Tab-separated table of C-alpha atoms and ligand atoms in Angstrom:
chain	number	residue	atom	x	y	z
A	1	MET	CA	-0.011	-0.002	-0.012
A	2	THR	CA	1.134	3.529	-0.801
A	3	ILE	CA	2.475	5.837	1.888
A	4	THR	CA	3.162	9.568	1.692
A	5	LEU	CA	6.576	11.056	2.473
A	6	ALA	CA	6.608	14.877	2.846
A	7	VAL	CA	9.868	16.773	2.139
A	8	PRO	CA	10.575	20.497	2.471
A	9	SER	CA	9.592	22.387	-0.638
A	10	LYS	CA	11.829	25.406	0.029
A	11	GLY	CA	14.170	26.917	2.545
A	12	ARG	CA	17.349	25.634	4.075
A	13	LEU	CA	16.206	22.055	4.580
A	14	GLU	CA	15.140	21.426	0.991
A	15	GLU	CA	18.425	20.579	-0.749
A	16	LEU	CA	20.039	18.987	2.314
A	17	THR	CA	17.072	16.579	2.575
A	18	ARG	CA	17.392	15.509	-1.055
A	19	ASP	CA	21.183	15.036	-0.589
A	20	TRP	CA	20.590	12.949	2.581
A	21	PHE	CA	18.280	10.561	0.707
A	22	ALA	CA	20.636	10.424	-2.273
A	23	GLN	CA	23.606	9.477	-0.012
A	24	ARG	CA	21.504	6.457	1.028
A	25	GLY	CA	20.781	5.435	-2.555
A	26	LEU	CA	17.312	6.955	-2.859
A	27	THR	CA	16.719	9.600	-5.529
A	28	ILE	CA	13.795	11.945	-4.863
A	29	THR	CA	12.386	13.132	-8.182
A	30	ARG	CA	10.113	16.023	-9.029
A	31	PRO	CA	8.811	15.081	-12.498
A	32	GLY	CA	6.637	18.164	-12.816
A	33	GLY	CA	9.557	20.572	-12.103
A	34	ALA	CA	10.200	23.000	-9.255
A	35	ARG	CA	6.638	24.392	-9.291
A	36	SER	CA	5.059	20.934	-8.875
A	37	TYR	CA	4.384	19.683	-5.369
A	38	LEU	CA	4.217	16.009	-6.222
A	39	GLY	CA	7.218	13.721	-6.477
A	40	ALA	CA	8.464	10.151	-6.190
A	41	ILE	CA	11.396	8.034	-5.156
A	42	ASP	CA	13.063	6.081	-7.965
A	43	GLY	CA	12.393	2.386	-7.485
A	44	MET	CA	9.806	2.799	-4.723
A	45	PRO	CA	6.426	3.104	-6.395
A	46	ASP	CA	4.601	2.592	-3.086
A	47	VAL	CA	6.032	5.895	-1.745
A	48	THR	CA	4.353	9.167	-2.898
A	49	VAL	CA	6.482	12.289	-2.228
A	50	ARG	CA	4.798	15.608	-1.452
A	51	PHE	CA	6.589	18.935	-1.125
A	52	PHE	CA	5.488	21.243	1.676
A	53	PRO	CA	6.970	24.076	3.789
A	54	ALA	CA	8.727	22.707	6.915
A	55	SER	CA	6.117	24.086	9.334
A	56	GLU	CA	3.208	22.506	7.368
A	57	ILE	CA	5.009	19.131	7.435
A	58	ALA	CA	5.045	19.309	11.228
A	59	ARG	CA	1.328	20.153	11.357
A	60	GLU	CA	0.239	17.425	8.931
A	61	LEU	CA	2.404	14.742	10.652
A	62	ILE	CA	0.672	15.557	13.917
A	63	ARG	CA	-2.722	15.382	12.222
A	64	GLY	CA	-1.869	12.160	10.431
A	65	THR	CA	-2.709	13.363	6.922
A	66	ILE	CA	0.887	12.497	5.875
A	67	ASP	CA	2.639	9.338	6.961
A	68	LEU	CA	6.211	10.428	7.376
A	69	GLY	CA	8.245	13.555	6.612
A	70	VAL	CA	11.337	15.583	7.143
A	71	THR	CA	11.206	18.657	9.258
A	72	GLY	CA	12.818	20.307	12.268
A	73	ARG	CA	12.223	18.877	15.765
A	74	ASP	CA	11.504	22.432	17.004
A	75	LEU	CA	8.514	22.751	14.634
A	76	ILE	CA	6.917	19.545	16.013
A	77	HIS	CA	7.219	20.930	19.577
A	78	GLU	CA	5.932	24.340	18.527
A	79	THR	CA	2.956	23.213	16.410
A	80	SER	CA	1.105	21.772	19.403
A	81	GLU	CA	1.640	20.621	22.999
A	82	GLN	CA	0.618	17.153	21.792
A	83	GLY	CA	3.131	17.302	18.870
A	84	PRO	CA	5.965	15.139	20.303
A	85	ALA	CA	3.465	12.471	21.468
A	86	SER	CA	1.797	12.343	18.068
A	87	VAL	CA	4.958	11.396	16.158
A	88	GLU	CA	8.016	9.183	16.355
A	89	PHE	CA	11.382	10.719	15.657
A	90	ALA	CA	12.913	7.996	13.447
A	91	ARG	CA	16.282	9.453	12.277
A	92	ASP	CA	18.322	12.500	13.199
A	93	LEU	CA	19.562	13.758	9.842
A	94	GLY	CA	22.656	15.659	10.995
A	95	PHE	CA	21.745	19.104	9.554
A	96	GLY	CA	19.437	21.953	10.433
A	97	HIS	CA	20.970	22.227	13.925
A	98	ALA	CA	19.522	25.110	15.955
A	99	ASP	CA	18.782	25.739	19.579
A	100	VAL	CA	15.604	27.486	20.720
A	101	VAL	CA	16.901	29.906	23.359
A	102	ILE	CA	15.953	32.784	25.678
A	103	ALA	CA	18.123	35.834	25.076
A	104	VAL	CA	18.214	39.159	26.910
A	105	PRO	CA	19.946	42.462	26.082
A	106	GLU	CA	23.701	42.313	26.884
A	107	ALA	CA	23.142	45.402	29.094
A	108	TRP	CA	21.098	43.322	31.561
A	109	ILE	CA	24.271	42.308	33.385
A	110	ASP	CA	22.509	40.987	36.509
A	111	VAL	CA	20.269	38.669	34.493
A	112	THR	CA	22.208	35.515	33.745
A	113	HIS	CA	19.741	32.696	34.651
A	114	MET	CA	16.039	31.932	34.511
A	115	HIS	CA	15.632	32.685	38.210
A	116	ASP	CA	16.958	36.267	37.586
A	117	LEU	CA	14.468	36.621	34.764
A	118	ALA	CA	11.681	35.487	37.101
A	119	ASP	CA	12.644	38.350	39.469
A	120	VAL	CA	12.724	40.827	36.604
A	121	ALA	CA	9.321	39.639	35.358
A	122	SER	CA	7.671	39.933	38.763
A	123	ASP	CA	9.066	43.471	39.290
A	124	PHE	CA	8.485	44.650	35.773
A	125	ARG	CA	4.868	45.811	36.087
A	126	SER	CA	5.457	47.976	39.175
A	127	ARG	CA	8.658	49.428	37.773
A	128	HIS	CA	7.553	50.013	34.155
A	129	GLY	CA	3.791	49.955	34.290
A	130	ARG	CA	3.561	47.014	31.823
A	131	TRP	CA	4.326	43.306	31.558
A	132	LEU	CA	7.698	42.014	30.425
A	133	ARG	CA	7.364	41.499	26.609
A	134	ILE	CA	8.884	38.507	24.814
A	135	ALA	CA	9.241	38.635	21.053
A	136	THR	CA	8.963	35.180	19.458
A	137	LYS	CA	7.392	32.955	16.868
A	138	TYR	CA	7.899	29.989	19.260
A	139	ILE	CA	4.733	30.631	21.288
A	140	THR	CA	3.913	27.095	22.412
A	141	ILE	CA	7.497	26.334	23.444
A	142	THR	CA	7.782	29.628	25.273
A	143	ARG	CA	4.524	29.192	27.232
A	144	HIS	CA	5.468	25.629	28.163
A	145	HIS	CA	8.969	26.535	29.327
A	146	PHE	CA	7.954	29.623	31.245
A	147	ALA	CA	5.137	27.744	32.997
A	148	GLN	CA	7.674	25.082	34.023
A	149	ALA	CA	9.926	27.850	35.362
A	150	GLY	CA	7.008	29.302	37.308
A	151	ILE	CA	7.038	32.603	35.382
A	152	ALA	CA	3.550	33.871	34.488
A	153	GLU	CA	4.109	37.630	34.405
A	154	TYR	CA	4.892	38.293	30.777
A	155	ARG	CA	3.279	39.016	27.474
A	156	ILE	CA	4.170	37.463	24.118
A	157	VAL	CA	4.666	39.732	21.129
A	158	GLU	CA	4.300	37.509	18.093
A	159	SER	CA	7.154	37.968	15.635
A	160	LEU	CA	7.275	36.444	12.162
A	161	GLY	CA	10.900	37.352	11.336
A	162	ALA	CA	13.851	39.534	12.370
A	163	THR	CA	12.881	38.699	15.971
A	164	GLU	CA	16.326	39.686	17.285
A	165	ALA	CA	15.659	43.298	16.303
A	166	ALA	CA	12.690	43.624	18.684
A	167	PRO	CA	14.460	44.762	21.887
A	168	ALA	CA	16.531	47.455	20.138
A	169	SER	CA	13.490	48.730	18.316
A	170	GLY	CA	11.412	48.824	21.479
A	171	VAL	CA	8.859	46.252	20.305
A	172	ALA	CA	9.788	43.797	23.107
A	173	ASP	CA	12.157	43.437	26.031
A	174	ILE	CA	13.658	39.985	25.374
A	175	VAL	CA	13.443	37.301	22.699
A	176	VAL	CA	12.896	33.587	22.298
A	177	ASP	CA	14.322	32.403	18.955
A	178	ILE	CA	16.515	29.851	17.326
A	179	THR	CA	20.269	30.262	17.147
A	180	SER	CA	22.777	28.327	15.132
A	181	THR	CA	26.095	30.120	14.885
A	182	GLY	CA	25.037	32.829	17.382
A	183	SER	CA	25.904	35.636	14.989
A	184	THR	CA	22.402	37.127	14.708
A	185	LEU	CA	22.039	37.358	18.508
A	186	ALA	CA	25.523	38.936	18.860
A	187	ALA	CA	24.893	41.397	16.021
A	188	ASN	CA	21.789	42.583	17.873
A	189	GLY	CA	23.383	42.902	21.331
A	190	LEU	CA	21.670	39.911	22.842
A	191	ARG	CA	22.997	37.174	25.181
A	192	VAL	CA	21.553	33.703	25.841
A	193	LEU	CA	20.787	32.990	29.538
A	194	GLU	CA	23.152	30.350	30.959
A	195	ASP	CA	20.221	28.011	31.453
A	196	GLY	CA	18.331	29.502	28.529
A	197	VAL	CA	18.446	26.650	25.964
A	198	MET	CA	14.892	25.468	25.805
A	199	LEU	CA	15.205	22.915	23.011
A	200	LYS	CA	17.990	21.522	20.870
A	201	SER	CA	16.633	20.972	17.361
A	202	GLU	CA	17.828	19.369	14.163
A	203	ALA	CA	16.188	18.036	11.009
A	204	ASN	CA	14.605	14.627	11.581
A	205	LEU	CA	12.798	11.967	9.618
A	206	ILE	CA	9.556	11.749	11.479
A	207	VAL	CA	6.785	9.142	11.414
A	208	SER	CA	3.207	10.090	12.227
A	209	ARG	CA	1.631	7.999	15.023
A	210	THR	CA	-1.818	9.320	14.163
A	211	ALA	CA	-1.736	8.208	10.459
A	212	ASP	CA	-3.488	5.012	9.271
A	213	TRP	CA	-0.891	2.176	9.493
A	214	SER	CA	-3.236	-0.651	8.442
A	215	ASP	CA	-3.445	-2.582	5.076
A	216	GLY	CA	0.234	-3.159	4.566
A	217	ARG	CA	1.222	0.468	4.926
A	218	LYS	CA	3.427	-0.406	7.902
A	219	ALA	CA	5.330	-2.891	5.697
A	220	THR	CA	6.020	-0.123	3.162
A	221	LEU	CA	7.241	2.143	5.953
A	222	ASP	CA	9.540	-0.572	7.339
A	223	ASP	CA	10.960	-1.161	3.836
A	224	LEU	CA	11.736	2.563	3.462
A	225	LEU	CA	13.178	2.927	6.916
A	226	GLY	CA	15.295	-0.182	6.381
A	227	ARG	CA	16.828	1.419	3.267
A	228	LEU	CA	17.547	4.591	5.230
A	229	LYS	CA	19.534	2.884	8.035
A	230	ALA	CA	22.347	5.252	9.106
B	301	ATP	N1	20.032	29.486	11.033
B	301	ATP	C1	19.645	28.217	10.999
B	301	ATP	N2	20.491	27.193	10.972
B	301	ATP	C2	20.074	25.957	10.976
B	301	ATP	N3	18.802	25.537	11.018
B	301	ATP	C3	17.889	26.554	11.099
B	301	ATP	C4	18.239	27.888	11.126
B	301	ATP	N4	17.178	28.636	11.135
B	301	ATP	C5	16.135	27.717	11.120
B	301	ATP	N5	16.574	26.483	11.120
B	301	ATP	C6	15.738	25.256	11.147
B	301	ATP	O1	15.172	25.100	9.868
B	301	ATP	C7	13.808	24.754	9.986
B	301	ATP	C8	12.915	25.747	9.262
B	301	ATP	O2	13.474	25.941	8.050
B	301	ATP	P1	13.098	27.145	7.138
B	301	ATP	O3	13.239	28.388	7.891
B	301	ATP	O4	13.800	26.941	5.862
B	301	ATP	O5	11.588	26.733	6.962
B	301	ATP	P2	10.296	27.455	6.518
B	301	ATP	O6	9.390	27.476	7.725
B	301	ATP	O7	9.853	26.778	5.305
B	301	ATP	O8	10.866	28.881	6.197
B	301	ATP	P3	10.085	30.244	6.315
B	301	ATP	O9	10.025	30.510	7.821
B	301	ATP	O10	10.992	31.183	5.581
B	301	ATP	O11	8.749	30.036	5.668
B	301	ATP	C9	13.441	24.752	11.496
B	301	ATP	O12	13.395	23.416	11.952
B	301	ATP	C10	14.640	25.432	12.105
B	301	ATP	O13	15.014	24.974	13.397
B	302	PRP	O1	22.585	31.910	14.981
B	302	PRP	P1	22.582	32.237	13.468
B	302	PRP	O2	23.464	31.379	12.685
B	302	PRP	O3	22.779	33.724	13.252
B	302	PRP	O4	21.114	31.885	12.900
B	302	PRP	C1	19.963	32.254	13.592
B	302	PRP	C2	19.046	32.980	12.682
B	302	PRP	O5	18.581	32.152	11.542
B	302	PRP	C3	17.156	32.192	11.471
B	302	PRP	O6	16.754	33.302	10.719
B	302	PRP	P2	16.482	33.244	9.169
B	302	PRP	O7	17.734	33.341	8.439
B	302	PRP	O8	15.619	32.050	8.813
B	302	PRP	O9	15.660	34.553	9.000
B	302	PRP	P3	14.209	34.994	9.607
B	302	PRP	O10	14.555	36.120	10.514
B	302	PRP	O11	13.414	35.328	8.473
B	302	PRP	O12	13.646	33.850	10.369
B	302	PRP	C4	16.738	32.425	12.927
B	302	PRP	O13	15.438	32.979	12.993
B	302	PRP	C5	17.752	33.337	13.472
B	302	PRP	O14	17.450	34.731	13.233
């Protein structure tokens, strides 16, 4: 029975994903060209390839409308609280490494750990007349992590890009974002808290637990995973 493999259609994971499969002898083809969102794997007629943005792959794996796919671990955690329980992380792919971190302005010299941030957050309203503002697109991960740290006195400012610019421009006080080399944080005068790494992410081959695995589909999955052994 046919199963669906979703691979990134654009962005930094796209080419690396195709290379990763090719290194394991599987060629992902896109017969309709770059504007077509349907593909295949040479020699595996039971696998349909679909091209999606990385964040949509996370969402559809959790819903079970695609069977397996390549996306970042961070996007599974961010898409829903139930994300990690709805999927199985089958293979770390060795690229797309990024940490989801909490970073504060370098000028906040007394704020080095989460417990310092908790103090700042609880004083913020009386000192400044407003809540501490956190710029991020990682809303689920931020809420989860701050709740675990016992910090409730903050407000999220949703940011869809250039998040690191928010403190300098006055849009927010601190940020939660991904960092890889650290150069974007440094260029914007921000510093990661010493216990401020919330999640270590990389690209992963991920299997949906909520998809339909009956009628021989599991056998097709096992065949594919067998060919992709590290
Ligand atoms: N600088 C980086 N270095 C390595 N991996 C990164 C970096 N920035 C993001 N990633 C990872 O790449 C994945 C998202 O990739 P990308 O940003 O290409 O996807 P996208 O959501 O399709 O893009 P866009 O946000 O532009 O629509 C995430 O899992 C993320 O952790
Ligand atoms: O630690 P670094 O190596 O500097 O990488 C981190 C940056 O990379 C990503 O941004 P991206 O390039 O995807 O741009 P974006 O602001 O549009 O998300 C991410 O959002 C960080 O800003």
